[in-house]
Every structure is written in structure tokens, then in C-alpha cells.
Coordinates of C-alpha atoms and ligand atoms in Angstrom, one line a residue:
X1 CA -127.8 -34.9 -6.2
X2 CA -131.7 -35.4 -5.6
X3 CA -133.4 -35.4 -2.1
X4 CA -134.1 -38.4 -0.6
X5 CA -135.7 -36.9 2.5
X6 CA -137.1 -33.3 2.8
X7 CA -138.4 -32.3 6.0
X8 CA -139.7 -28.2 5.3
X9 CA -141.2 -25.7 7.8
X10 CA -141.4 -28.2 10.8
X11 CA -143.5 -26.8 13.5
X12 CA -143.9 -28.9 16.8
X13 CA -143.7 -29.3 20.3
X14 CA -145.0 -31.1 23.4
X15 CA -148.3 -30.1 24.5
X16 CA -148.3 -26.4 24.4
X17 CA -144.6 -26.1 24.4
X18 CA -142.9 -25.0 20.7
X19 CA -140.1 -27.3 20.4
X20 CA -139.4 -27.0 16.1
X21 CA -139.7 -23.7 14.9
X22 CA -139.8 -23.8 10.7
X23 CA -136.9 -26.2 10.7
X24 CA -135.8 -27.5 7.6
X25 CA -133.6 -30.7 7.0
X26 CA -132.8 -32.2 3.7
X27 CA -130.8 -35.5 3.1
X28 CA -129.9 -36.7 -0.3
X29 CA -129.7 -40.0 -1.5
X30 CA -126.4 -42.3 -0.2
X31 CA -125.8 -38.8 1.8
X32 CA -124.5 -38.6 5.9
X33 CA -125.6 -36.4 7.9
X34 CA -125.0 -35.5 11.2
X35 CA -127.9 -32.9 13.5
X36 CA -125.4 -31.3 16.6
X37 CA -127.4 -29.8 19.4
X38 CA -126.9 -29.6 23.0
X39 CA -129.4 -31.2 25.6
X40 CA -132.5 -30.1 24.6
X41 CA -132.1 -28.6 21.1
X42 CA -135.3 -30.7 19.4
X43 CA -132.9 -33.3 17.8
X44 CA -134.7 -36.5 19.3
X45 CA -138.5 -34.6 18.7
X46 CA -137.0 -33.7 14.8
X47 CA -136.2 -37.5 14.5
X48 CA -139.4 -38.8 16.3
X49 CA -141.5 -36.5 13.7
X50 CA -139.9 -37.8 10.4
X51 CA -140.6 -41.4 11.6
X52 CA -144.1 -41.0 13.0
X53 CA -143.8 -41.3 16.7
X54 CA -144.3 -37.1 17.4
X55 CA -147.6 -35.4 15.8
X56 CA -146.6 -32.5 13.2
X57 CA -148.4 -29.3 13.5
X58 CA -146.6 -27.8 10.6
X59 CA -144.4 -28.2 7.7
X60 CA -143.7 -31.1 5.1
X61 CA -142.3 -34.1 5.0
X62 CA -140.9 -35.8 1.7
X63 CA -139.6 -39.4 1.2
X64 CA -138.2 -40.4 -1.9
X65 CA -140.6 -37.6 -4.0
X66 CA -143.6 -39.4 -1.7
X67 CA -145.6 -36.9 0.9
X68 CA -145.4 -38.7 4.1
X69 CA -146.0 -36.8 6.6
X70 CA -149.5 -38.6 7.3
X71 CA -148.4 -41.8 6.9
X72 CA -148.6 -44.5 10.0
X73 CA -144.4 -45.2 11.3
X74 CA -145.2 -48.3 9.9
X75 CA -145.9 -47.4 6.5
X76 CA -143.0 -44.8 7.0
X77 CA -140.4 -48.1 7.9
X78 CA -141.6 -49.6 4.9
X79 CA -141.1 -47.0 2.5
X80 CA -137.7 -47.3 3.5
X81 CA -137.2 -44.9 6.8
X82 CA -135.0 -47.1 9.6
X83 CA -135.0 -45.6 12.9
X84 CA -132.8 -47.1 16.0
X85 CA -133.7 -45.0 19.0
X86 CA -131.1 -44.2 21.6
X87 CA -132.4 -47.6 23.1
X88 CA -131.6 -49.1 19.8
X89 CA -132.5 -53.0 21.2
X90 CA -134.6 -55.0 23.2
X91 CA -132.1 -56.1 26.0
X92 CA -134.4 -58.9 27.0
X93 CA -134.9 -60.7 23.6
X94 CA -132.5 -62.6 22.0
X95 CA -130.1 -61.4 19.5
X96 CA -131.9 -63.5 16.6
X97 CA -135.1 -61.9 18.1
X98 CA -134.0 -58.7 18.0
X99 CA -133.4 -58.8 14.3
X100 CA -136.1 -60.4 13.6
X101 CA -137.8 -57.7 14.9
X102 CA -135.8 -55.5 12.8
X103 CA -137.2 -57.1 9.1
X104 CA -141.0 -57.9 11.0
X105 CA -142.5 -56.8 7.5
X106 CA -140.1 -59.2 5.7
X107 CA -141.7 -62.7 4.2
X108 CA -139.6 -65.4 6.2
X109 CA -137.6 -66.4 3.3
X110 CA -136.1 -62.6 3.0
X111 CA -136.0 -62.8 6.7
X112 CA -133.6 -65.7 6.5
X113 CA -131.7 -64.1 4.2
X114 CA -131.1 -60.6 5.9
X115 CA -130.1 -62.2 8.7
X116 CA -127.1 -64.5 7.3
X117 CA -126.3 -61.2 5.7
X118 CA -125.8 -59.6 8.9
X119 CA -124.1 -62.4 10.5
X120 CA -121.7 -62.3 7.8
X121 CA -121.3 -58.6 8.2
X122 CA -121.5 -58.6 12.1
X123 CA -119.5 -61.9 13.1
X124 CA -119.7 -60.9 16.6
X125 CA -123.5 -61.5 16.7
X126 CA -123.2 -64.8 15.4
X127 CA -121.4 -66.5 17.8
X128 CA -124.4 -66.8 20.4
X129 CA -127.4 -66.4 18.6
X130 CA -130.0 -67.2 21.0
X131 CA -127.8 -65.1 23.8
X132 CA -130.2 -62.3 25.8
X133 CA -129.2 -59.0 23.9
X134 CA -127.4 -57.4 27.5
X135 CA -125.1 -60.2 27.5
X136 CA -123.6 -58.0 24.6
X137 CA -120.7 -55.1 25.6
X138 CA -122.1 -51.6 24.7
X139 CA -120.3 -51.5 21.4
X140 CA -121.5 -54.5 20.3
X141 CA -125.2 -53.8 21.4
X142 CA -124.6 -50.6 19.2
X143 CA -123.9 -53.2 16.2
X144 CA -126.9 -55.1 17.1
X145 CA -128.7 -51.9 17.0
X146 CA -127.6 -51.1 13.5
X147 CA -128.2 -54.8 12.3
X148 CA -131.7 -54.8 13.6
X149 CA -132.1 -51.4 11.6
X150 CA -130.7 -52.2 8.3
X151 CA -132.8 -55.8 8.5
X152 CA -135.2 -54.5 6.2
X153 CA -132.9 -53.2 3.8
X154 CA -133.8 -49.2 4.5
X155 CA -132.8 -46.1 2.2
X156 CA -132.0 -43.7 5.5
X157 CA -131.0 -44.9 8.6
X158 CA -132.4 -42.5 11.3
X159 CA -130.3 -42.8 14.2
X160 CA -130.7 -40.7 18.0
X161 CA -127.2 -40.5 20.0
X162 CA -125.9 -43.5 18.8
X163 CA -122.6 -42.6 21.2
X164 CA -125.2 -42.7 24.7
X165 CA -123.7 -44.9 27.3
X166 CA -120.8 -45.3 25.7
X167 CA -117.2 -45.0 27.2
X168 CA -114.8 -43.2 24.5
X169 CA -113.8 -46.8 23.7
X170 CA -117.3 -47.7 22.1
X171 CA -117.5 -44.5 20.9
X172 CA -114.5 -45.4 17.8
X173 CA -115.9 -49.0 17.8
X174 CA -119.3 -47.7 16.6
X175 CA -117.8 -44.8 14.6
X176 CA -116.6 -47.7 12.8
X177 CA -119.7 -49.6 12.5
X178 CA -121.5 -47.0 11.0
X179 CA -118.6 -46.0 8.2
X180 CA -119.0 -49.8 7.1
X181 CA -122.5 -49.9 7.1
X182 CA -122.6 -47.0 4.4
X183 CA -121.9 -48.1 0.9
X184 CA -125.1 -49.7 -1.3
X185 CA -126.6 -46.0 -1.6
X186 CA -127.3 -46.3 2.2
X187 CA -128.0 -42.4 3.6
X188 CA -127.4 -41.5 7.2
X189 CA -129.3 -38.9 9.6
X190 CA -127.6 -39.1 12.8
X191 CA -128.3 -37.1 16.0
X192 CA -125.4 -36.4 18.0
X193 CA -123.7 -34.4 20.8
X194 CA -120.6 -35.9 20.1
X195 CA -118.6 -34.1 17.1
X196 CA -116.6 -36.8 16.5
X197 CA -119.2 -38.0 14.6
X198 CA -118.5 -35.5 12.0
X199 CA -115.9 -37.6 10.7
X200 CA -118.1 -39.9 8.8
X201 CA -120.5 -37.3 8.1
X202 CA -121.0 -35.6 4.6
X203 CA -122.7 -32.5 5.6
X204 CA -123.5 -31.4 9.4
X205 CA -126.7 -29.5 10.8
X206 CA -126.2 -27.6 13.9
X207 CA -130.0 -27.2 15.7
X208 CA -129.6 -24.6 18.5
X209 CA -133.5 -23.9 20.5
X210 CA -135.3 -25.5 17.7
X211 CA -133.8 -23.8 14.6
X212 CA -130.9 -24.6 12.3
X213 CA -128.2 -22.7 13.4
X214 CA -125.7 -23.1 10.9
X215 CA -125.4 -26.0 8.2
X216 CA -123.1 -27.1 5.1
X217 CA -119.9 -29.6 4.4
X218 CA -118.6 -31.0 7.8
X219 CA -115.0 -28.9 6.7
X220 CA -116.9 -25.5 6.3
X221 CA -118.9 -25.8 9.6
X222 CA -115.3 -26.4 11.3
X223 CA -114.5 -22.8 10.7
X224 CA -118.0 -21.3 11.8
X225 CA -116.9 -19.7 15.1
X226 CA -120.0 -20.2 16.7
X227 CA -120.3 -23.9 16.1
X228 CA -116.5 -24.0 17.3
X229 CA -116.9 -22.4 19.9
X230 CA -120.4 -24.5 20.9
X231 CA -118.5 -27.8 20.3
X232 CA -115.2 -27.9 19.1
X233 CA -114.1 -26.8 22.5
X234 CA -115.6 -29.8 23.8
X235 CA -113.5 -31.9 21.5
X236 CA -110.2 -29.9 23.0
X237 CA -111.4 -30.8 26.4
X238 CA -112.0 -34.3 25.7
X239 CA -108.4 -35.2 23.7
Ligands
LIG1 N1 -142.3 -35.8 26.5 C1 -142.0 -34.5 26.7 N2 -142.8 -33.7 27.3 C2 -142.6 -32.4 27.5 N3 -141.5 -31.8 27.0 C3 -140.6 -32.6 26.4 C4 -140.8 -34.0 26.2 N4 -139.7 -34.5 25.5 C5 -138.9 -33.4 25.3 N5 -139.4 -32.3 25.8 C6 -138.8 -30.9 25.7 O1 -138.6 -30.6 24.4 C7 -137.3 -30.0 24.1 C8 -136.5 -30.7 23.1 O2 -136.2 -32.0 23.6 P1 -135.5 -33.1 22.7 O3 -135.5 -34.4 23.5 O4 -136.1 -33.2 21.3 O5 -134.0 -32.5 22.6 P2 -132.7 -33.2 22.2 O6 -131.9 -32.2 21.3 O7 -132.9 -34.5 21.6 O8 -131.9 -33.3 23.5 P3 -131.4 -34.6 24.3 O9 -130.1 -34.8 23.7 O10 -131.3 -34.2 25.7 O11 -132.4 -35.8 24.0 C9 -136.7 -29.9 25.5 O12 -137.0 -28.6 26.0 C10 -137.4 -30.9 26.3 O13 -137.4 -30.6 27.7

């Protein structure tokens, strides 16, 4: 399988304090991933670096074969990069608004067309349109979240804690978003406390104090003891 993103050597931090220490992450093309750390690991500043928002000291950053690591978010989105933040939408705006947001670089007519997509594929946001976003239940803010993301028809969808807020409930509804919105070639980096996320991913990366701490198919890293012990216990605890 061939790269789609390459992220090699990442050095960064906030001000003076190292945060990524030469961390590596790779995700090939239609692959899902899923980056485990505890509070504080550097999962959101790995995330905010590949998309532009956090400055890079160090390292390299590849995007379809294309060096991007200088590149404007912007240009990043474009080339393909979606990124839903742990916010994920604008509670405020409408839920049309909201995805138009999501396909801003779009021409109208593509715009148009996106969105009846999404509609078809996410009949709960059709219903009300022109409703205010935080009219939505978590779950289906989660889904508005995702639609706003693949609006413009990304190669990796870039995703923080898409399980924050969200009672156990939500947790299996968006679970279940995200294994539909796979398919078409669609690859998947998501950041996550919550191991249940595993079960949709390909391949897991545990980052423990800004390093990779262990990495490989989601079955393997089940038996590393460490990683069981870091968050399989945790899975135990919560049933
Ligand atoms: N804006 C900031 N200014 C200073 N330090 C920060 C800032 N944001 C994060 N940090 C620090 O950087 C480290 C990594 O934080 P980061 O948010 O990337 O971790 P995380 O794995 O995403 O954790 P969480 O799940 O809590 O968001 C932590 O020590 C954190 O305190």
C-alpha cells in the first residue's frame, strides 16, 4: 500500500515547551487510524501540525507524494486534508451553513451537489435545514461534524476526540457514523482516548509524552501489555 500522509521526525511544542519529540505517523491511502494517548500526550498539537494551525520546528510532512509542511491550512484543506476539531461545528450557524462552510472552496454548483449528497447520506440533517446547529442531540452534531468535513470531498479525514461530550450512547451512534463514512478510498486519522474506537480502525498508534509508544494492526496492539494495561483496563471498567 502507498502513503498517503507521512508525517517524519516531528519536533514541536508550545513556546518553549517540547511537546513532539521525532514522532513519526504514516497513513496509507483508504487506511484508519486511530492515535491513543492520555490527557496531554500531543495528540491534538500532532493533529493541529499536519493541518497547519501549530508551527513545525522539525520534521516532514508528506501529502499524497507533495511536501506540505509549508503550505497555508487552506492550501492543506484543498489538497485534500479534512480536519473536524473537537468542536467539530459552528453551534450558532445553521445546519446548511455549517456545510457550506464545510465545501467554502467549492464553486456553488459542486456546492449544491455535496450537500444533497450529504442529505441523502445523513437524513437526519435534512429535516430542518435552516435549524441552529445546537438544536441537534450530541450524536447528531457529531454527524454534522463529519458532513461538514467530507463537503469537500477530502482524501483523510483528520479527526480530534470525536467521542468528547458524548454519553456512551453517542459514543456507538458515532462509531457508526464514521464506519459508513469510509468506503470511496476515504482514509481516517482519528485522535482518541476512547479504545473503542479501535474497532473501526485498521492500524492504532499509541503516543505516550510525545513519542510513539507502540504501533501496528489494532489485533497486535491488543496483546502489547503496556497498551493493555494503559487502556484496555479502562475498557474493563467501563463494560
Ligand atoms: N496552548 C497551549 N499552551 C501551552 N501548552 C499547551 C497548549 N496546548 C497544549 N499544551 C500542552 O501541550 C501538551 C500536549 O497537549 P495536547 O493538547 O496536544 O495533548 P492531547 O494528547 O491532545 O491531550 P487532550 O486529550 O487533553 O487534548 C500538554 O502538556 C499541554 O499541557
Amino acid at each position: 500500500m502507498s502513503a498517503l500522509l507521512e508525517m517524519q521526525g516531528i519536533d514541536t511544542g508550545h513556546d518553549r515547551l517540547q511537546v513532539l519529540w521525532k514522532t513519526d505517523l504514516r497513513v496509507d491511502e483508504g487506511e484508519a487510524v486511530v492515535l491513543l494517548g492520555a490527557n496531554g500526550a500531543g495528540k491534538t498539537t500532532l493533529l493541529r501540525t499536519l493541518v497547519g494551525l501549530h508551527p513545525l520546528w522539525g520534521g516532514s510532512i508528506h501529502f499524497a507524494g507533495e511536501d506540505i509542511a509549508r503550505l497555508p491550512s487552506a492550501r492543506r484543506i484543498r489538497a485534500g486534508i479534512a480536519y473536524m476539531s473537537e468542536l467539530g461545528v459552528f453551534p450558532d450557524l445553521s445546519i446548511a451553513d455549517n456545510l457550506a462552510l464545510g465545501g467554502y472552496f467549492l464553486s456553488a454548483a459542486e456546492r449544491r451537489t455535496q450537500r444533497r449528497q450529504m442529505f441523502e447520506r445523513f437524513p437526519d440533517l435534512a429535516r430542518r435545514p435552516r435549524a441552529a446547529a445546537r438544536s441537534l442531540s450530541g450524536g447528531q452534531r457529531k454527524m454534522l461534524g463529519v458532513a461538514k468535513a467530507l463537503m469537500g470531498r477530502p482524501r483523510l479525514l483528520v479527526m480530534d476526540e470525536p467521542s468528547a461530550g458524548l454519553s456512551p450512547k453517542f459514543v456507538n451512534e458515532v462509531i457508526d457514523i464514521l464506519r459508513h463514512a469510509g468506503g470511496d478510498g476515504l482514509a481516517m486519522l482519528i485522535a482518541e482516548q476512547n479504545v473503542r474506537f479501535l474497532d473501526l480502525a485498521d492500524r492504532g498508534v499509541v503516543l505516550d509524552g510525545g513519542r510513539v509508544a507502540a504501533e501496528g494492526p489494532v489485533a497486535a496492539l491488543k496483546q502489547d501489555d503496556a497498551v493493555r494495561r494503559a487502556y484496555f483496563g479502562m475498557l474493563a471498567a467501563e463494560g
